[in-house]
mmCIF file with all atom_site columns, C-alpha atoms in Angstrom:
data_model
loop_
_atom_site.group_PDB
_atom_site.id
_atom_site.type_symbol
_atom_site.label_atom_id
_atom_site.label_alt_id
_atom_site.label_comp_id
_atom_site.label_asym_id
_atom_site.label_entity_id
_atom_site.label_seq_id
_atom_site.pdbx_PDB_ins_code
_atom_site.Cartn_x
_atom_site.Cartn_y
_atom_site.Cartn_z
_atom_site.occupancy
_atom_site.B_iso_or_equiv
_atom_site.pdbx_formal_charge
_atom_site.auth_seq_id
_atom_site.auth_comp_id
_atom_site.auth_asym_id
_atom_site.auth_atom_id
_atom_site.pdbx_PDB_model_num
ATOM 1  C CA . MET A 1 1  ? 73.271 -21.862 15.424 1.00 0.00 ? 28  MET A CA 1
ATOM 2  C CA . PRO A 1 2  ? 71.955 -22.967 11.882 1.00 0.00 ? 29  PRO A CA 1
ATOM 3  C CA . ARG A 1 3  ? 68.636 -24.997 11.943 1.00 0.00 ? 30  ARG A CA 1
ATOM 4  C CA . HIS A 1 4  ? 68.020 -27.740 9.291  1.00 0.00 ? 31  HIS A CA 1
ATOM 5  C CA . ASP A 1 5  ? 64.475 -26.879 8.477  1.00 0.00 ? 32  ASP A CA 1
ATOM 6  C CA . ASP A 1 6  ? 64.698 -22.981 8.109  1.00 0.00 ? 33  ASP A CA 1
ATOM 7  C CA . THR A 1 7  ? 67.153 -20.644 7.205  1.00 0.00 ? 34  THR A CA 1
ATOM 8  C CA . HIS A 1 8  ? 67.142 -18.620 10.990 1.00 0.00 ? 35  HIS A CA 1
ATOM 9  C CA . LEU A 1 9  ? 70.512 -18.369 12.212 1.00 0.00 ? 36  LEU A CA 1
ATOM 10 C CA . SER A 1 10 ? 70.756 -17.027 15.919 1.00 0.00 ? 37  SER A CA 1
ATOM 11 C CA . ALA A 1 11 ? 73.727 -14.712 16.593 1.00 0.00 ? 38  ALA A CA 1
ATOM 12 C CA . PRO A 1 12 ? 75.899 -15.535 19.576 1.00 0.00 ? 39  PRO A CA 1
ATOM 13 C CA . ILE A 1 13 ? 75.559 -13.965 22.704 1.00 0.00 ? 40  ILE A CA 1
ATOM 14 C CA . LEU A 1 14 ? 78.436 -11.417 23.178 1.00 0.00 ? 41  LEU A CA 1
ATOM 15 C CA . ARG A 1 15 ? 79.501 -10.792 26.718 1.00 0.00 ? 42  ARG A CA 1
ATOM 16 C CA . SER A 1 16 ? 81.247 -7.601  27.666 1.00 0.00 ? 43  SER A CA 1
ATOM 17 C CA . VAL A 1 17 ? 84.756 -7.854  28.459 1.00 0.00 ? 44  VAL A CA 1
ATOM 18 C CA . ARG A 1 18 ? 85.719 -6.332  31.675 1.00 0.00 ? 45  ARG A CA 1
ATOM 19 C CA . PRO A 1 19 ? 88.996 -5.664  33.087 1.00 0.00 ? 46  PRO A CA 1
ATOM 20 C CA . PRO A 1 20 ? 90.028 -7.835  35.928 1.00 0.00 ? 47  PRO A CA 1
ATOM 21 C CA . VAL A 1 21 ? 88.866 -6.510  39.201 1.00 0.00 ? 48  VAL A CA 1
ATOM 22 C CA . ARG A 1 22 ? 91.467 -5.924  41.740 1.00 0.00 ? 49  ARG A CA 1
ATOM 23 C CA . PRO A 1 23 ? 90.397 -5.930  45.438 1.00 0.00 ? 50  PRO A CA 1
ATOM 24 C CA . PRO A 1 24 ? 90.251 -2.573  46.945 1.00 0.00 ? 51  PRO A CA 1
ATOM 25 C CA . VAL A 1 25 ? 93.177 -1.392  49.337 1.00 0.00 ? 52  VAL A CA 1
ATOM 26 C CA . PRO A 1 26 ? 92.202 -1.543  53.001 1.00 0.00 ? 53  PRO A CA 1
ATOM 27 C CA . ALA A 1 27 ? 92.604 2.186   53.168 1.00 0.00 ? 54  ALA A CA 1
ATOM 28 C CA . ASP A 1 28 ? 90.321 2.724   50.476 1.00 0.00 ? 55  ASP A CA 1
ATOM 29 C CA . ARG A 1 29 ? 87.881 0.365   52.104 1.00 0.00 ? 56  ARG A CA 1
ATOM 30 C CA . LEU A 1 30 ? 88.273 2.373   55.300 1.00 0.00 ? 57  LEU A CA 1
ATOM 31 C CA . ALA A 1 31 ? 87.815 5.793   53.901 1.00 0.00 ? 58  ALA A CA 1
ATOM 32 C CA . GLU A 1 32 ? 84.738 4.352   52.167 1.00 0.00 ? 59  GLU A CA 1
ATOM 33 C CA . HIS A 1 33 ? 83.312 3.585   55.508 1.00 0.00 ? 60  HIS A CA 1
ATOM 34 C CA . LEU A 1 34 ? 84.413 6.834   57.053 1.00 0.00 ? 61  LEU A CA 1
ATOM 35 C CA . ILE A 1 35 ? 82.680 8.666   54.430 1.00 0.00 ? 62  ILE A CA 1
ATOM 36 C CA . GLU A 1 36 ? 79.335 6.840   54.836 1.00 0.00 ? 63  GLU A CA 1
ATOM 37 C CA . ALA A 1 37 ? 79.776 7.411   58.782 1.00 0.00 ? 64  ALA A CA 1
ATOM 38 C CA . TYR A 1 38 ? 80.205 10.935  57.788 1.00 0.00 ? 65  TYR A CA 1
ATOM 39 C CA . ARG A 1 39 ? 77.108 10.873  55.894 1.00 0.00 ? 66  ARG A CA 1
ATOM 40 C CA . HIS A 1 40 ? 75.194 9.397   58.813 1.00 0.00 ? 67  HIS A CA 1
ATOM 41 C CA . ALA A 1 41 ? 76.789 11.996  61.180 1.00 0.00 ? 68  ALA A CA 1
ATOM 42 C CA . ALA A 1 42 ? 75.613 14.647  59.077 1.00 0.00 ? 69  ALA A CA 1
ATOM 43 C CA . ALA A 1 43 ? 72.048 13.399  58.635 1.00 0.00 ? 70  ALA A CA 1
ATOM 44 C CA . CYS A 1 44 ? 71.953 13.359  62.476 1.00 0.00 ? 71  CYS A CA 1
ATOM 45 C CA . GLU A 1 45 ? 73.476 16.889  62.573 1.00 0.00 ? 72  GLU A CA 1
ATOM 46 C CA . ASP A 1 46 ? 76.101 15.442  65.536 1.00 0.00 ? 73  ASP A CA 1
ATOM 47 C CA . PRO A 1 47 ? 79.042 18.061  65.611 1.00 0.00 ? 74  PRO A CA 1
ATOM 48 C CA . VAL A 1 48 ? 81.394 15.734  67.616 1.00 0.00 ? 75  VAL A CA 1
ATOM 49 C CA . ALA A 1 49 ? 80.912 12.762  65.317 1.00 0.00 ? 76  ALA A CA 1
ATOM 50 C CA . LEU A 1 50 ? 81.378 15.070  62.189 1.00 0.00 ? 77  LEU A CA 1
ATOM 51 C CA . ASP A 1 51 ? 84.978 16.596  63.824 1.00 0.00 ? 78  ASP A CA 1
ATOM 52 C CA . LEU A 1 52 ? 86.202 12.923  64.692 1.00 0.00 ? 79  LEU A CA 1
ATOM 53 C CA . ILE A 1 53 ? 85.201 11.310  61.357 1.00 0.00 ? 80  ILE A CA 1
ATOM 54 C CA . ARG A 1 54 ? 86.788 14.704  59.638 1.00 0.00 ? 81  ARG A CA 1
ATOM 55 C CA . LEU A 1 55 ? 90.018 13.857  61.648 1.00 0.00 ? 82  LEU A CA 1
ATOM 56 C CA . ALA A 1 56 ? 90.092 10.535  61.055 1.00 0.00 ? 83  ALA A CA 1
ATOM 57 C CA . LEU A 1 57 ? 89.257 10.899  57.104 1.00 0.00 ? 84  LEU A CA 1
ATOM 58 C CA . TRP A 1 58 ? 92.573 13.670  57.362 1.00 0.00 ? 85  TRP A CA 1
ATOM 59 C CA . HIS A 1 59 ? 94.504 10.874  58.967 1.00 0.00 ? 86  HIS A CA 1
ATOM 60 C CA . VAL A 1 60 ? 93.879 7.950   56.359 1.00 0.00 ? 87  VAL A CA 1
ATOM 61 C CA . GLY A 1 61 ? 94.246 10.443  53.683 1.00 0.00 ? 88  GLY A CA 1
ATOM 62 C CA . ARG A 1 62 ? 97.706 11.784  55.003 1.00 0.00 ? 89  ARG A CA 1
ATOM 63 C CA . THR A 1 63 ? 99.050 8.211   56.167 1.00 0.00 ? 90  THR A CA 1
ATOM 64 C CA . TYR A 1 64 ? 97.943 5.981   53.123 1.00 0.00 ? 91  TYR A CA 1
ATOM 65 C CA . PRO A 1 65 ? 97.998 7.219   49.516 1.00 0.00 ? 92  PRO A CA 1
ATOM 66 C CA . PRO A 1 66 ? 95.111 6.781   47.367 1.00 0.00 ? 93  PRO A CA 1
ATOM 67 C CA . ALA A 1 67 ? 95.153 3.271   45.233 1.00 0.00 ? 94  ALA A CA 1
ATOM 68 C CA . ASP A 1 68 ? 94.715 5.239   42.192 1.00 0.00 ? 95  ASP A CA 1
ATOM 69 C CA . ALA A 1 69 ? 96.061 9.071   42.549 1.00 0.00 ? 96  ALA A CA 1
ATOM 70 C CA . THR A 1 70 ? 94.856 9.656   38.944 1.00 0.00 ? 97  THR A CA 1
ATOM 71 C CA . ALA A 1 71 ? 91.425 9.010   39.434 1.00 0.00 ? 98  ALA A CA 1
ATOM 72 C CA . SER A 1 72 ? 90.820 10.322  42.880 1.00 0.00 ? 99  SER A CA 1
ATOM 73 C CA . ALA A 1 73 ? 89.012 13.534  43.242 1.00 0.00 ? 100 ALA A CA 1
ATOM 74 C CA . GLU A 1 74 ? 89.501 15.843  46.373 1.00 0.00 ? 101 GLU A CA 1
ATOM 75 C CA . GLU A 1 75 ? 86.221 16.515  48.344 1.00 0.00 ? 102 GLU A CA 1
ATOM 76 C CA . ARG A 1 76 ? 85.685 19.033  50.689 1.00 0.00 ? 103 ARG A CA 1
ATOM 77 C CA . TRP A 1 77 ? 84.445 17.657  54.114 1.00 0.00 ? 104 TRP A CA 1
ATOM 78 C CA . SER A 1 78 ? 83.622 21.000  55.953 1.00 0.00 ? 105 SER A CA 1
#
């Protein structure tokens, strides 16, 4: 804003424009929780939990397509 007593002009603050955020698909949220559980099971070295979580991830991946198939990358869980 211009000031009357001097020549200082302040630039307006520009906020970054972000695309609208879509809520995550329930299957994607489930997969995120399973991935986090897998990491915890791997840290505890629990083979039964690892196998069960791997099976659950396989089922979610086969049953529900990813929300953004072009951006998804395959990860190995074994």
